[in-house]
Amino acid sequence: MTAANLPEMSPATLPYVRPASLAGRHFSTVIVGAGINGVGVFRDLSLQGVDCLIVDKGDFAAGASSAPSRMIHGGLRYLESGAFGLVAEATRERNLLLRNAPHLVRPLETVVPLSSRFGGLLGSVLRFAGFAASPGARGLFVVALGLRLYDRLGRRQRVMPGHRIARTPLADASLFGDSVRWTATYFDAWISHPEWLIQELMADAHADQPASLAANYCCVTACRGKTLTLHDEISGETVDVTADTVVNATGAWLDRSAGALEGAGSRVMGTKGSHLILDHPALRAALAGRMAYFEASDGRVCIVYPFMDRVLVGSTDIPVDDPDLAATEPAEIDYLLDVLGEVFPRLQFARKDVVYTYVGVRPLAQSDADKPGQISRSHAVAVDPPNAVRTVPLICLVGGKWTTFRSLAELAANHVLAQLGLPRLRTTETLPIGGGADWALDAAKRGHWIDNVQAQSGLPRARIAELADRYGSRAAVLAQAFAAAGDTPLQHAPAYSAAEIRMLCRDTGVRHLADLVIRRTLLAIGGRVSAALLEELADVAAAALGWSATRRREEWLACAATLRDRHFVDLAASKEASGSSLNAAVPADSISSPITT
């Protein structure tokens, strides 16, 4: 079998269409916004047999859903404001994700450095009572009480051990500094590739209800009567579809989308969170697989943990008016590096350690809180009834966070079902997601699974384990398909093969090179993208998607500009280092980076 006829992962699980194919179609529900919350609704409703169309003006998961801290957590700090219901819900959903998507969501041991016994006690009491209080470093008593409550709220479906507090061991004392006297340790979770989980949810939805479809780069420009006008952001074509209900799941863009959807506004506000990916072996080794959760001197909560062979640092919390313009500013990079210097005084940090940055805008409910960190992270569903222009109900998702997407989607789906007069047939609570189905967590069972896949595909064990980390149980089918195509490693990123990249281009709705580089793979966030690698990826994508030489060059330049302007990736340096092996048609000044060392 040749690369050209590489079999699809599963023809029944490909929901991706272009707007032109939708002209005149009717759907029971149209969902606007293909981030995690919108896709959660898409999956839930499709499971009930409801035919849905989900659209997004950009790529799937291109907004805040691709830019979280990658933590799946209960929200320990929300206890201080008395948000017990939110924390109970979030810890429960965290535990469900650990069971339903174990190939992507994994436990994360977390350590909290503590320097005093009673630090922050008065402030915590005041904040719990609803008063504004100046931030201060929490001490042993406050953190111990919080963790006791945290364990209790997360006891249902417990899949991880409880917390512990100990005198700071020698290794941690040398990591955090002499002032740290105790460490509190507890467990949360992290997700390796959130964008891929969104892909799996869409594929699962289409498998449940083949009439459910998805279109990216498809903007809703109007909603009149039961008709929604869709604009293809790539071709410029405009088509109409009709629907019985509409869901606004556009997150931080909720109020902006309300205009085209004839809905109410002034429901959300956005705060941006910027994150850094560092190439810092000393810090990664010292963390020993754990996340450090701490407060900066200004009271803002920060995190740092090993991510692949890098270190992830986050995050800022800054109000923004226009989510489309949110970007990581140089001052934010300096702020986070300075915070690292405070917490890890024996280590050195500089801009040269930063290999990638990303930013997302959190969709928070409107609030008059003085500080962004005081704004509730809870979610709600609002229903705008039909009006003189729009004759179908509009269900709006307000707020929400990655960890609780399933419960928010269930709540929203229930509203849609009520509007459609349909019963709920099944719950998503215990439903595996994508490659989480039949996935072996036990080391011995996993080893046996790898043996079987190796026997069937002939691929090396290391390669199968690599695929399993990305695709879970679905790696068995993919391994055979890639082996049949030769599974030739990429020259500049051997962890991926050309066959794998072709599959991602063809089977996951890739429309632009940036979709592939930034969201379908872990190459960008892992700090792996060089000018040479981008050339190689562009060649594979162009062949897979039928791009002309002109289109290929435009995609290369656009992706390079996105990496430069939004992620501080210096492709100019890698181009210079690679010399003449790169495409001479790409001008050097088009890939210059604003990052300085």
Short mmCIF file of C-alpha atoms in Angstrom, two decimals, residues 16 25 95 104 188 216 223 260 273 303 309 337 350-351 407 457 484 492 557:
data_model
loop_
_atom_site.label_atom_id
_atom_site.label_comp_id
_atom_site.label_asym_id
_atom_site.label_seq_id
_atom_site.Cartn_x
_atom_site.Cartn_y
_atom_site.Cartn_z
CA TYR A 16 -15.69 17.79 8.59
CA ARG A 25 -29.66 22.03 4.80
CA ASN A 95 -12.02 12.51 38.24
CA LEU A 104 -4.66 12.41 27.48
CA ASP A 188 -4.74 17.27 40.45
CA ASN A 216 -14.30 25.47 10.64
CA CYS A 223 -29.90 34.90 11.91
CA ALA A 260 -25.33 38.38 14.44
CA GLY A 273 -3.82 34.27 30.63
CA ILE A 303 2.07 27.35 38.38
CA ASP A 309 10.76 17.69 27.97
CA LEU A 337 10.41 35.06 34.61
CA ALA A 350 16.23 34.59 31.01
CA ARG A 351 14.36 35.19 27.79
CA SER A 407 -21.25 19.28 33.02
CA SER A 457 1.98 -3.60 12.45
CA ALA A 484 1.52 0.20 5.46
CA HIS A 492 13.43 17.54 11.33
CA LEU A 557 4.50 32.75 5.39
#
